[in-house]
mmCIF file of C-alpha atoms in Angstrom:
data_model
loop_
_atom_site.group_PDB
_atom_site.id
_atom_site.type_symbol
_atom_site.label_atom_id
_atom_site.label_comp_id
_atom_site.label_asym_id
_atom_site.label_seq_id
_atom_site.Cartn_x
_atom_site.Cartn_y
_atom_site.Cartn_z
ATOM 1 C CA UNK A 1 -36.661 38.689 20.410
ATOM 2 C CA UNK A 2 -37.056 38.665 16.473
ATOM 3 C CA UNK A 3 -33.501 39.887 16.130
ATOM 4 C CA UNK A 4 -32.150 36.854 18.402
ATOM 5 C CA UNK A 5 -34.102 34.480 16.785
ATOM 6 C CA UNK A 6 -32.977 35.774 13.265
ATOM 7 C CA UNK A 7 -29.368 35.602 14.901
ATOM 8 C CA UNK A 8 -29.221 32.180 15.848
ATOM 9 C CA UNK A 9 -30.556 31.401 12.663
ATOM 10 C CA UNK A 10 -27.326 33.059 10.955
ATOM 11 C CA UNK A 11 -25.248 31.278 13.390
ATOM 12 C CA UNK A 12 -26.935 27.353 12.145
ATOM 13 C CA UNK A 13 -26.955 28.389 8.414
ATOM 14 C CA UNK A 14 -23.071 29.570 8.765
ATOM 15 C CA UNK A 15 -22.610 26.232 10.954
ATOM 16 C CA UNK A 16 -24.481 24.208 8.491
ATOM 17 C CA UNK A 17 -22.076 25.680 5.576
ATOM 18 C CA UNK A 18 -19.267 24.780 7.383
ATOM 19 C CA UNK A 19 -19.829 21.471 8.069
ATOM 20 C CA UNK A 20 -20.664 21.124 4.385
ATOM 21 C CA UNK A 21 -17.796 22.753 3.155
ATOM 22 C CA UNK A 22 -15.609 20.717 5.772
ATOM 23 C CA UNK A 23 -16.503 16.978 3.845
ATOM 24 C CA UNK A 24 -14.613 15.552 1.527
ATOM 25 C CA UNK A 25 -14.029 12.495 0.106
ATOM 26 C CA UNK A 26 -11.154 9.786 0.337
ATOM 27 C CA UNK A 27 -10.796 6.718 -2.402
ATOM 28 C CA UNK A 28 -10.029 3.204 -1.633
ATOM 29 C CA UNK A 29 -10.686 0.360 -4.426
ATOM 30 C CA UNK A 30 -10.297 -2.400 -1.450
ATOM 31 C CA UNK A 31 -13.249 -3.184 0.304
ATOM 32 C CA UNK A 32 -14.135 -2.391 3.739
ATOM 33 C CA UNK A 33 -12.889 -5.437 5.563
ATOM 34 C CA UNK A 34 -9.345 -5.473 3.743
ATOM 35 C CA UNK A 35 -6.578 -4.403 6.307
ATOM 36 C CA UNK A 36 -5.833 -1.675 3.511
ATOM 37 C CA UNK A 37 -9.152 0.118 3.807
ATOM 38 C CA UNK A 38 -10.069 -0.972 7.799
ATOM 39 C CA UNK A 39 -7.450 0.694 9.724
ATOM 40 C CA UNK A 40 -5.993 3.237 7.292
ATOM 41 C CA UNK A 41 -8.863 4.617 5.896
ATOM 42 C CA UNK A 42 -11.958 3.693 8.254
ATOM 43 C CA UNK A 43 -10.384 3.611 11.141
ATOM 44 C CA UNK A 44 -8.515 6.908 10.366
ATOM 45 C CA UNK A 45 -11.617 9.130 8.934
ATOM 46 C CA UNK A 46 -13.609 8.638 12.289
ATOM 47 C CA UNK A 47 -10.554 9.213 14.418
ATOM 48 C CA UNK A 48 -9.826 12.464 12.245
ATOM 49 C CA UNK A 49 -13.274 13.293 12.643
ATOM 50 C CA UNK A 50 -13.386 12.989 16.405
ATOM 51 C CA UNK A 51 -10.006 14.607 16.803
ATOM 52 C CA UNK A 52 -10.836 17.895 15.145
ATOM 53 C CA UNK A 53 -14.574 17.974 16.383
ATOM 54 C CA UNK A 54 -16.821 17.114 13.309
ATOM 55 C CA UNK A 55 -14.204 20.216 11.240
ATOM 56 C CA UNK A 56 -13.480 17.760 8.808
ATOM 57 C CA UNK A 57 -15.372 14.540 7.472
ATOM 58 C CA UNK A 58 -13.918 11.941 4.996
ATOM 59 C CA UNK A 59 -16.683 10.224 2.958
ATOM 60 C CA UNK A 60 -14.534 6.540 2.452
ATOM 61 C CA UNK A 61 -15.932 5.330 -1.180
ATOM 62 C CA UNK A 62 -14.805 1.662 -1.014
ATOM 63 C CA UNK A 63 -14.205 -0.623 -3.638
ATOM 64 C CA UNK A 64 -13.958 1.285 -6.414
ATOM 65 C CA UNK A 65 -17.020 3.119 -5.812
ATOM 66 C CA UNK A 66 -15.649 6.666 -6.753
ATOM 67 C CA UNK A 67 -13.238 5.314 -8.849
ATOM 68 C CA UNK A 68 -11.013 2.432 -9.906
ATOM 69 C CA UNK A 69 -7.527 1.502 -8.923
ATOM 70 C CA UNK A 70 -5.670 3.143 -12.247
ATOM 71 C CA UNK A 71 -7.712 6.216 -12.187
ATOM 72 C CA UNK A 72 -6.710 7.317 -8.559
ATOM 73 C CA UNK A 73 -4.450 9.387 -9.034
ATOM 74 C CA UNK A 74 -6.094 11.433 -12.099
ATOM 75 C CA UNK A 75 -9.284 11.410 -9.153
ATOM 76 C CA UNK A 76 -6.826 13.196 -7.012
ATOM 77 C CA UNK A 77 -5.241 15.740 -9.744
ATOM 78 C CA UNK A 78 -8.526 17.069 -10.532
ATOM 79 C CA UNK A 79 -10.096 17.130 -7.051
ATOM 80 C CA UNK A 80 -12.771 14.278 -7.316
ATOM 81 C CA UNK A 81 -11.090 12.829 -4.083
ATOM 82 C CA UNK A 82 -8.908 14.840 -1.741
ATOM 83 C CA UNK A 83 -6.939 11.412 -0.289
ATOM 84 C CA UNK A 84 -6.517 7.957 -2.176
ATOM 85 C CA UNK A 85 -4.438 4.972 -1.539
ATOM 86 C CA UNK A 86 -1.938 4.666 -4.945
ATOM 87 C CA UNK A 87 -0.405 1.935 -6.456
ATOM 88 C CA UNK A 88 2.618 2.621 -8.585
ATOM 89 C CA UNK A 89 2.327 -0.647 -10.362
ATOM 90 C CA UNK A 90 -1.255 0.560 -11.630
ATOM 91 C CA UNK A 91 0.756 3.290 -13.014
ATOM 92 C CA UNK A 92 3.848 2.622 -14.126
ATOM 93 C CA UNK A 93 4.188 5.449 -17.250
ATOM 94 C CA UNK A 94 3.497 7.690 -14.705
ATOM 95 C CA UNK A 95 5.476 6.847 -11.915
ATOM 96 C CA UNK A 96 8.408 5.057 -13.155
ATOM 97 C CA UNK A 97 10.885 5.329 -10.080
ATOM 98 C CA UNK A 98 8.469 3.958 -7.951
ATOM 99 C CA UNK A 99 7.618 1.083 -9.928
ATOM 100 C CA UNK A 100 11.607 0.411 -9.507
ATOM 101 C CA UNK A 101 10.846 0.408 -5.432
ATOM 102 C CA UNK A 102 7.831 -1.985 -6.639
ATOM 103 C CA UNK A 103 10.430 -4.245 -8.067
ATOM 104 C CA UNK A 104 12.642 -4.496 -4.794
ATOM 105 C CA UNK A 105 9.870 -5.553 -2.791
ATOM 106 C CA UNK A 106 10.258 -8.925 -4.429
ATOM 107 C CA UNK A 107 13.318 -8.932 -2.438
ATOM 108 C CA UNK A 108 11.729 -8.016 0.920
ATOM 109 C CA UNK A 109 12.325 -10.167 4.320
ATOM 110 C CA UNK A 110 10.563 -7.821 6.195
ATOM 111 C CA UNK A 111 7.285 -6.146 5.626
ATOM 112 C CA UNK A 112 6.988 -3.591 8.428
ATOM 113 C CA UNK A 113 10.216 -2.183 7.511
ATOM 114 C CA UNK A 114 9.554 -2.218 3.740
ATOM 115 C CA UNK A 115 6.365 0.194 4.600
ATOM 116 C CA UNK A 116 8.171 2.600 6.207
ATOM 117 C CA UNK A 117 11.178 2.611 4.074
ATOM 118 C CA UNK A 118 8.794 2.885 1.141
ATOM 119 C CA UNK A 119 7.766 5.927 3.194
ATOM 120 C CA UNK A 120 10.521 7.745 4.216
ATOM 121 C CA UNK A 121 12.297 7.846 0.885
ATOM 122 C CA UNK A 122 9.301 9.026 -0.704
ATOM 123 C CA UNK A 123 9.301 12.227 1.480
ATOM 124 C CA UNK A 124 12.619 12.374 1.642
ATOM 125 C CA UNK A 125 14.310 11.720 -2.614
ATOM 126 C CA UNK A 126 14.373 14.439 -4.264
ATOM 127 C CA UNK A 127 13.485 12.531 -7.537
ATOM 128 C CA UNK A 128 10.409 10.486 -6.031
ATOM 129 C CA UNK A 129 9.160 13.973 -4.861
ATOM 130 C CA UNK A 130 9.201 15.532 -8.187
ATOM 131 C CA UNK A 131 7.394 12.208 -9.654
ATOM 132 C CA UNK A 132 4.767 12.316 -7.609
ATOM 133 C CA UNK A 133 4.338 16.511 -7.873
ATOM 134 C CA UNK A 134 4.432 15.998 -11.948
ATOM 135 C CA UNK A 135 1.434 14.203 -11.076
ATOM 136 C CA UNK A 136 -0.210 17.273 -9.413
ATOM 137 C CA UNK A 137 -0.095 15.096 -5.731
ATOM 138 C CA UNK A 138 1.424 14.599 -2.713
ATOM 139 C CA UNK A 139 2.904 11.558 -1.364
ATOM 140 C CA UNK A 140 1.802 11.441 2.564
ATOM 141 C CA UNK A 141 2.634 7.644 3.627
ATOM 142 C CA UNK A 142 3.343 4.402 2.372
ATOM 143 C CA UNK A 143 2.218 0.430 3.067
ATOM 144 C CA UNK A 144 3.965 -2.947 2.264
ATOM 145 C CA UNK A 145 2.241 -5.947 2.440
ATOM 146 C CA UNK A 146 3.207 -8.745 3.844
ATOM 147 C CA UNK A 147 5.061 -12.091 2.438
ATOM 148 C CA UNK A 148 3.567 -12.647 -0.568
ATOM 149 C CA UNK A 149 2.642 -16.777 -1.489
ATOM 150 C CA UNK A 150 1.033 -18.859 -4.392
ATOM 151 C CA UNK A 151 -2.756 -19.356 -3.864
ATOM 152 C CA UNK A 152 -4.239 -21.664 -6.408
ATOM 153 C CA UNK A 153 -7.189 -23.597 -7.460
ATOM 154 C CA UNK A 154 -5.240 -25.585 -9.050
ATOM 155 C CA UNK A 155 -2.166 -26.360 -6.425
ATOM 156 C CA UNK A 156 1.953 -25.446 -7.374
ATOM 157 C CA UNK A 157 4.192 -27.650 -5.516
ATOM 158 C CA UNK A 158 7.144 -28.290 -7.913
ATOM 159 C CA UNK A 159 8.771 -26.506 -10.860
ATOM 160 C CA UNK A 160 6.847 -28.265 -13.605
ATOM 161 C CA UNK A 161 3.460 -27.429 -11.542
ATOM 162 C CA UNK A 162 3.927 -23.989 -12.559
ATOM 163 C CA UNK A 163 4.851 -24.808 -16.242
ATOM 164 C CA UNK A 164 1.566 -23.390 -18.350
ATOM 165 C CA UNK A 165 -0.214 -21.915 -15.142
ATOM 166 C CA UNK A 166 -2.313 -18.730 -15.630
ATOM 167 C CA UNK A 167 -0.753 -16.604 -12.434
ATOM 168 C CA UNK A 168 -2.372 -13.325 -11.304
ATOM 169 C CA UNK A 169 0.577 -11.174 -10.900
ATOM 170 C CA UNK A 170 1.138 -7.731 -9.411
ATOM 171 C CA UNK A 171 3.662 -6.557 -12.201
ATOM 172 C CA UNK A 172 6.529 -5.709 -12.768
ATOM 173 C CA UNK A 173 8.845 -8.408 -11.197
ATOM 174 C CA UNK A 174 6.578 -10.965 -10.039
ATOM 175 C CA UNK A 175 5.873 -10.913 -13.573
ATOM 176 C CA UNK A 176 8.644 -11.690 -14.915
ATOM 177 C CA UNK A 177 9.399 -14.457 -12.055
ATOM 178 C CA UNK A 178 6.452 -15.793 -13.055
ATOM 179 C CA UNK A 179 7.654 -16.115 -16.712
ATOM 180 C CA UNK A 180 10.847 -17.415 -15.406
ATOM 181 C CA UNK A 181 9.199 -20.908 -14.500
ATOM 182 C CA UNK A 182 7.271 -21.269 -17.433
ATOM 183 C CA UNK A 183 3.666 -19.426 -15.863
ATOM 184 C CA UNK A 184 1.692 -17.088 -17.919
ATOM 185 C CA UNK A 185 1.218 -14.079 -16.123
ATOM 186 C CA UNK A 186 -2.046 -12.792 -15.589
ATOM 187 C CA UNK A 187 -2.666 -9.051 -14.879
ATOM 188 C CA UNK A 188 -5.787 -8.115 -13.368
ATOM 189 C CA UNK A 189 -7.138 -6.019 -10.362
ATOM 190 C CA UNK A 190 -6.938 -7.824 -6.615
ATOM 191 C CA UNK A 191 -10.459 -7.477 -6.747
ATOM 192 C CA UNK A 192 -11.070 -9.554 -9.968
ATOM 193 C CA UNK A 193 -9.137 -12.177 -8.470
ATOM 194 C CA UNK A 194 -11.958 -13.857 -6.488
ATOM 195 C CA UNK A 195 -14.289 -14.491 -9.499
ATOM 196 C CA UNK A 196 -11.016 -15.945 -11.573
ATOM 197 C CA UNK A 197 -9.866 -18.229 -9.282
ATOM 198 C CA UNK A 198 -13.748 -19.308 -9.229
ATOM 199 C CA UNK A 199 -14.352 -19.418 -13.112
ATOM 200 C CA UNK A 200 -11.264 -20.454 -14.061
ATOM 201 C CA UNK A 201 -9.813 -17.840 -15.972
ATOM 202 C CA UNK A 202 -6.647 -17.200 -13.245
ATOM 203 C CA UNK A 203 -5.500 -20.424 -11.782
ATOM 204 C CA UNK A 204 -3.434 -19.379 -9.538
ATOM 205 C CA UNK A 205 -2.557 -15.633 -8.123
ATOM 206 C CA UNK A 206 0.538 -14.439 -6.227
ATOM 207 C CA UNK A 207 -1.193 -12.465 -2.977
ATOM 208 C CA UNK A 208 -0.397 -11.868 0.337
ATOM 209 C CA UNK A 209 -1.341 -14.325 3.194
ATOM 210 C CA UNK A 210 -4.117 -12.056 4.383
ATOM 211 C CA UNK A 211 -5.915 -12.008 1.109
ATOM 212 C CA UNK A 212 -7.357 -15.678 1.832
ATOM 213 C CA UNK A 213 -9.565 -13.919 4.576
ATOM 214 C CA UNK A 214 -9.125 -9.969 3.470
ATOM 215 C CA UNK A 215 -10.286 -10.798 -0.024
ATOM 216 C CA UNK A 216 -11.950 -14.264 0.880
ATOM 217 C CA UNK A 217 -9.872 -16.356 -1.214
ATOM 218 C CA UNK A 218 -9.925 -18.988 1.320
ATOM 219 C CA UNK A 219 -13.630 -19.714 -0.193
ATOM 220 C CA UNK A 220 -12.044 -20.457 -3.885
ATOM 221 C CA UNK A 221 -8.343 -21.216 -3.459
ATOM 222 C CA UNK A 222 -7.691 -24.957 -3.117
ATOM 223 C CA UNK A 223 -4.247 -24.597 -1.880
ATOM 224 C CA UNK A 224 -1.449 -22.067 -0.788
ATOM 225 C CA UNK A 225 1.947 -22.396 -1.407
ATOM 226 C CA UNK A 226 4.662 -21.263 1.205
ATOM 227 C CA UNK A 227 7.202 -19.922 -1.543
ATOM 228 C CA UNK A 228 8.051 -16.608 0.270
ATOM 229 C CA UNK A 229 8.238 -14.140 -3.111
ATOM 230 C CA UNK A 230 8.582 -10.760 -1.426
ATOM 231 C CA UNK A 231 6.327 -8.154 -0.940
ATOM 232 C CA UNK A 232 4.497 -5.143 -3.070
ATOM 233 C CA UNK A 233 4.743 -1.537 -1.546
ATOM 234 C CA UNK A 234 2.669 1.199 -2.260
ATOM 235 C CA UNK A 235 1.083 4.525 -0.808
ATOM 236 C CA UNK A 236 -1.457 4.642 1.525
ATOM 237 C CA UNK A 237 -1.907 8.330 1.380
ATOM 238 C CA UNK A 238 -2.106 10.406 -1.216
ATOM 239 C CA UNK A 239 -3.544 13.815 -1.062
ATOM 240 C CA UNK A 240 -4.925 16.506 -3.411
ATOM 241 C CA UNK A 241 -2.215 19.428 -3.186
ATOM 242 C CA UNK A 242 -5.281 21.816 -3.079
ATOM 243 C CA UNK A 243 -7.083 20.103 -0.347
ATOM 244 C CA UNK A 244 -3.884 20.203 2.135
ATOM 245 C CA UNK A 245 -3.002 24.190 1.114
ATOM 246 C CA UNK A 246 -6.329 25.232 2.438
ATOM 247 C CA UNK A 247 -6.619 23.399 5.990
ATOM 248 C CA UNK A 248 -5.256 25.349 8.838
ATOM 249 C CA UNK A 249 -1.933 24.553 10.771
ATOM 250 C CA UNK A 250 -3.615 23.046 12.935
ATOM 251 C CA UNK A 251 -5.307 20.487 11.068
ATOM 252 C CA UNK A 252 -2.486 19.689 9.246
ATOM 253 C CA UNK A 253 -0.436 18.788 12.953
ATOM 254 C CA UNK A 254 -3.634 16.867 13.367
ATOM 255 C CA UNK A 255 -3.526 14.677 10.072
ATOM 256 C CA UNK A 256 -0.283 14.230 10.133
ATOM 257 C CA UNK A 257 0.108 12.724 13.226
ATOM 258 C CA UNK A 258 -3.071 10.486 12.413
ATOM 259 C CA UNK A 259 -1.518 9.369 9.432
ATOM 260 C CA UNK A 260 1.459 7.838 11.510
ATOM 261 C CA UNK A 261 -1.051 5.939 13.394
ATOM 262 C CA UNK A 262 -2.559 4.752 10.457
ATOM 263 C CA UNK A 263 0.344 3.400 9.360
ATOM 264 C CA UNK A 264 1.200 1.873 12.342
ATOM 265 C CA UNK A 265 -2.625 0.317 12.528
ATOM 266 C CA UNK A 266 -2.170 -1.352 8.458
ATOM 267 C CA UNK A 267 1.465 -2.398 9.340
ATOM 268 C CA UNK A 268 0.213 -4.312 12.533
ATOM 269 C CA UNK A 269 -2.971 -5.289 11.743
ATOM 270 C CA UNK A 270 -2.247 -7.053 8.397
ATOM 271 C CA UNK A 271 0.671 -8.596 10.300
ATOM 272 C CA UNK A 272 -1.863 -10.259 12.825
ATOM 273 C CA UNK A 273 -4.056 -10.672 10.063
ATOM 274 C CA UNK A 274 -1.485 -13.056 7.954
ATOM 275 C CA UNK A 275 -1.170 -14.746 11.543
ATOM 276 C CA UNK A 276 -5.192 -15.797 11.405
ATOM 277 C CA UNK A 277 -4.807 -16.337 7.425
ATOM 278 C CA UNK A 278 -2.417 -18.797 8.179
ATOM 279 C CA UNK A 279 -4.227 -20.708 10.742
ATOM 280 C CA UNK A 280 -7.306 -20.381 9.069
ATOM 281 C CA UNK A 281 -5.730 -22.152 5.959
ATOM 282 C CA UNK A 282 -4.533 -25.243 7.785
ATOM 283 C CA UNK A 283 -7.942 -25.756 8.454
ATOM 284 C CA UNK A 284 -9.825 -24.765 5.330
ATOM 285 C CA UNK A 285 -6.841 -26.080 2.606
ATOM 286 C CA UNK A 286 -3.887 -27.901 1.501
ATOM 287 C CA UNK A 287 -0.980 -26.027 3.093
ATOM 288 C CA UNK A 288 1.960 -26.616 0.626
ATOM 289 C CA UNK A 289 5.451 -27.059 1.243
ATOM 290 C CA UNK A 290 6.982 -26.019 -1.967
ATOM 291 C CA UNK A 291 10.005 -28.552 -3.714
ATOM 292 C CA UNK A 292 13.201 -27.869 -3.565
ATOM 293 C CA UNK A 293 13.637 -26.973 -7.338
ATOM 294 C CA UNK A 294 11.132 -24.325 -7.158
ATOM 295 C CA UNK A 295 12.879 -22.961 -4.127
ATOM 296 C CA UNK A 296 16.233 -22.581 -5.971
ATOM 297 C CA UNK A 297 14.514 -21.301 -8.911
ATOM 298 C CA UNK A 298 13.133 -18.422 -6.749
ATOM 299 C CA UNK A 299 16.862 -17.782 -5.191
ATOM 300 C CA UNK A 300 18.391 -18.321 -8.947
ATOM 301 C CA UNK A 301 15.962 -15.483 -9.957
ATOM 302 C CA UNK A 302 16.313 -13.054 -6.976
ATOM 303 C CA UNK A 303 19.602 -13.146 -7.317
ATOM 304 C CA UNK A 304 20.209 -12.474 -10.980
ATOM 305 C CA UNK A 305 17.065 -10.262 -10.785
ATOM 306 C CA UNK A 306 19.030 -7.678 -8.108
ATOM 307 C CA UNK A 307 22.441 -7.589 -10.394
ATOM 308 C CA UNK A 308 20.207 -6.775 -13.340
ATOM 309 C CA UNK A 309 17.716 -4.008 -11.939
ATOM 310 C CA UNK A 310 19.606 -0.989 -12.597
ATOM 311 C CA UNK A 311 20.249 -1.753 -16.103
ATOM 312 C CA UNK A 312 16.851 -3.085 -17.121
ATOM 313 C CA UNK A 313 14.769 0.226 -15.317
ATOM 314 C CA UNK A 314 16.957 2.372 -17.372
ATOM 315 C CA UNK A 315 15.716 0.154 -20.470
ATOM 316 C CA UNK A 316 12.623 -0.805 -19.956
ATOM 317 C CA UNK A 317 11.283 2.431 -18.053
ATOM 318 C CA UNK A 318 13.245 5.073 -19.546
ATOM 319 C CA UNK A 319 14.806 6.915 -16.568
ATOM 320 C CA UNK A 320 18.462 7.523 -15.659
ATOM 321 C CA UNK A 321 20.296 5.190 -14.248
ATOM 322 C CA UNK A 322 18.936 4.290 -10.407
ATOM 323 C CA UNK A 323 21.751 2.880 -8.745
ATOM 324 C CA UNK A 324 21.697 5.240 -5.762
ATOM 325 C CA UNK A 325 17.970 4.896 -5.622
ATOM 326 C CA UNK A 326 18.038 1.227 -5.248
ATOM 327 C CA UNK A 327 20.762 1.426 -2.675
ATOM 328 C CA UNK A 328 19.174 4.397 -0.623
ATOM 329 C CA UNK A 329 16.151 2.538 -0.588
ATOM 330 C CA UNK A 330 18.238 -0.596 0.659
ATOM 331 C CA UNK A 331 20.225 1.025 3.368
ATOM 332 C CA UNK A 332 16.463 2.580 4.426
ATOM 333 C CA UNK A 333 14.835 -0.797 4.797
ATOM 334 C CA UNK A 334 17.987 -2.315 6.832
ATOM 335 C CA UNK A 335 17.785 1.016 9.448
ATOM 336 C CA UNK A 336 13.974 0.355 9.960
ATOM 337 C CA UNK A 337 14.230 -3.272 10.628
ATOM 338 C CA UNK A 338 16.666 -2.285 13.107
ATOM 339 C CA UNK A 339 14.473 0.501 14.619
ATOM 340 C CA UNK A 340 11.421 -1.618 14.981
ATOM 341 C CA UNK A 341 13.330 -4.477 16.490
ATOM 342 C CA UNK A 342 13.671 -2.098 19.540
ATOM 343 C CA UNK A 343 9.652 -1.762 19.980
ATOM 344 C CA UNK A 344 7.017 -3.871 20.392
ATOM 345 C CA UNK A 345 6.016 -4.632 16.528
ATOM 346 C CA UNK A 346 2.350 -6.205 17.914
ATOM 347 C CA UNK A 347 1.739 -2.792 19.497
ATOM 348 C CA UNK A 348 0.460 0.275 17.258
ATOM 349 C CA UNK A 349 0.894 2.949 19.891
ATOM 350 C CA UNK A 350 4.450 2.021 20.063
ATOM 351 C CA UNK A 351 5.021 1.506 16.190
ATOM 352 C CA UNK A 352 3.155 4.756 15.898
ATOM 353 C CA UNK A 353 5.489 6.681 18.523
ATOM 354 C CA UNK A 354 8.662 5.680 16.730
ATOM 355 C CA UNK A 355 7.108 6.778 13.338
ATOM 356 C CA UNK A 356 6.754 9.991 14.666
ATOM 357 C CA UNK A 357 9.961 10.475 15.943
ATOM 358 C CA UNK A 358 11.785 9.266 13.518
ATOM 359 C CA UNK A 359 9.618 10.692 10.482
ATOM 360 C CA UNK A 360 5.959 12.887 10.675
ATOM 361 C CA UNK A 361 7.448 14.915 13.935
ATOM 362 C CA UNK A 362 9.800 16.145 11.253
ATOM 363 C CA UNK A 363 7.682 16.832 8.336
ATOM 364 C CA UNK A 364 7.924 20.436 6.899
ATOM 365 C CA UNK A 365 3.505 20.422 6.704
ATOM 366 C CA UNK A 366 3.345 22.927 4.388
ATOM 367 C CA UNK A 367 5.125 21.116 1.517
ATOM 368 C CA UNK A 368 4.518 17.639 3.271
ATOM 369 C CA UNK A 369 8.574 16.382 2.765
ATOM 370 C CA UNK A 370 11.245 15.567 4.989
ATOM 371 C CA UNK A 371 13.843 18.431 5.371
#
């Protein structure tokens, strides 16, 4: 009787250590409610949980709790976090290429296919690889807002509105667009935003529709602007190489095909999301229809801005010349928009099934790239 007693309390200590060593803990400097955060990160850790019975356990540390934005990806080099959402424009030293991806989302019709173009190159260039493995990490998946607009407390409508404007900016281009039309570009954290717009320090900030509910900047902004100015890409997961070399086959199938879903879940959730921002606005704010000088401005810029990219990365960011990147990534974003016109783009399970045929079904899980 002793013996069996002594046994099964073994067995609960060894369990207990287990489930211990099983935890770990995933980064996300957006807060809970952001689309960012809600479906790929919350949403994810308790499906993950349920799906591999309690064997592993993200701890989500939201809004910057763990760490901030910028430091992410040192968090993930040294093991603080095992999975963070990066970026690149946070980072630009450090990731150069994919700041040069950053910049073509200012060009960027549609959002859905900008994520998972964002995505696939990432596990499938050679060069992107090696950027992100210099950094001692590993790409796993990739977002893109949506359309991004002017929200201001103090409202843009024509050219000379803009003229001496402080503008939150996300970098790179939308910086320099901003500078174009005689703004001063502001760069601070999304989640800074809220208490600028309120003070008066940022007058206006370029954001995605969502933000007026995701970061509540329908309780500060006076007005939004419907200047469609692209969209900003970035990685939704990124893990610690160490973390993904010890799990099992078998929770790697497991992740991997969660992490399509997750995708799926930002992509169409912050699409329905801009859908209530929208609505939301008309009744809250001044909806602006922006003049037609500020609307040829924009195409003036975008189009000058596309001839000149090439040139200016290799100037301004010190890398070879990335011609083919720019045109990979192109042809990448045309072949998704096509693919997802096929499927349902309000259904996840469906945007989710094509991702994995088309991408995670395929991924070599040991190195996590595309063959």
């Amino acid at each position: 009787m002793k013996k069996t007693v002594m046994t099964l309390a073994i067995a609960s200590l060894l369990a207990s250590t287990a489930a211990m060593a099983a935890s770990y803990r995933a980064t996300n400097w957006l807060q809970p409610i952001h689309t960012l955060n809600a479906e790929p990160y919350q949403k994810f850790a308790e499906g993950l949980k349920k799906a591999t019975n309690d064997e592993i356990a993200f701890t989500v540390y939201s809004g910057g709790a763990l760490v901030p934005a910028k430091a992410t990806i040192q968090a993930l080099r040294d093991g603080t976090a095992q999975l963070g959402i990066v970026y690149a424009g946070y980072t630009p030293a450090e990731l150069p290429l994919n700041n040069v991806l950053v910049d073509l989302g200012f060009l960027v019709k549609d959002p859905m296919a900008a994520a998972f173009a964002y995505t696939e190159i990432n596990l499938s260039n050679k060069d992107l690889i090696n950027e992100w493995q210099k950094q001692g990490v590993i790409f796993a998946g990739g977002y893109s807002t949506p359309i991004y607009n002017f929200m201001c407390a103090k409202p843009i409508q024509s050219l000379a509105d803009a003229k001496g404007k402080k503008i939150r900016t996300a970098g790179g281009t939308q910086t320099d667009w901003v500078a174009s039309i005689g703004g001063v570009p502001v760069s601070v954290p999304i989640g800074d935003v809220y208490t600028g717009l309120s003070r008066g320090s940022v007058d206006c900030t370029m954001a995605e529709v969502p933000n007026l509910i995701n970061s509540k900047f329908i309780e500060v902004a006076k007005s939004i602007t419907r200047l469609d100015m692209g969209a900003v890409p970035g990685a939704t997961y990124v893990l610690n190489p160490d973390f993904w070399k010890e799990l099992s086959a078998e929770h790697k199938k497991t992740m991997v095909s969660l992490m399509a879903k997750g995708l799926a879940d930002q992509q169409v959730g912050y699409s329905a999301r801009a859908d209530e921002a929208l609505k939301l606005a008309q009744e809250k704010i001044k909806v602006i229809k922006p003049d037609q000088d500020l609307v040829d401005a924009l195409a003036a810029f975008q189009t000058s801005y596309i001839k000149e990219l090439a040139k200016s990365s290799v100037k301004e960011r010190k890398i070879a010349d990335p011609t083919n990147l720019i045109n990979q990534y192109t042809k990448l974003e045309a072949k998704w928009s096509g693919l997802l016109d096929k499927v349902d783009r309000k259904d996840a399970n469906a945007v989710a099934k094509l991702l994995e045929q088309e991408l995670y079904s395929k991924i070599n899980t040991d190195t996590f790239v595309l063959p």
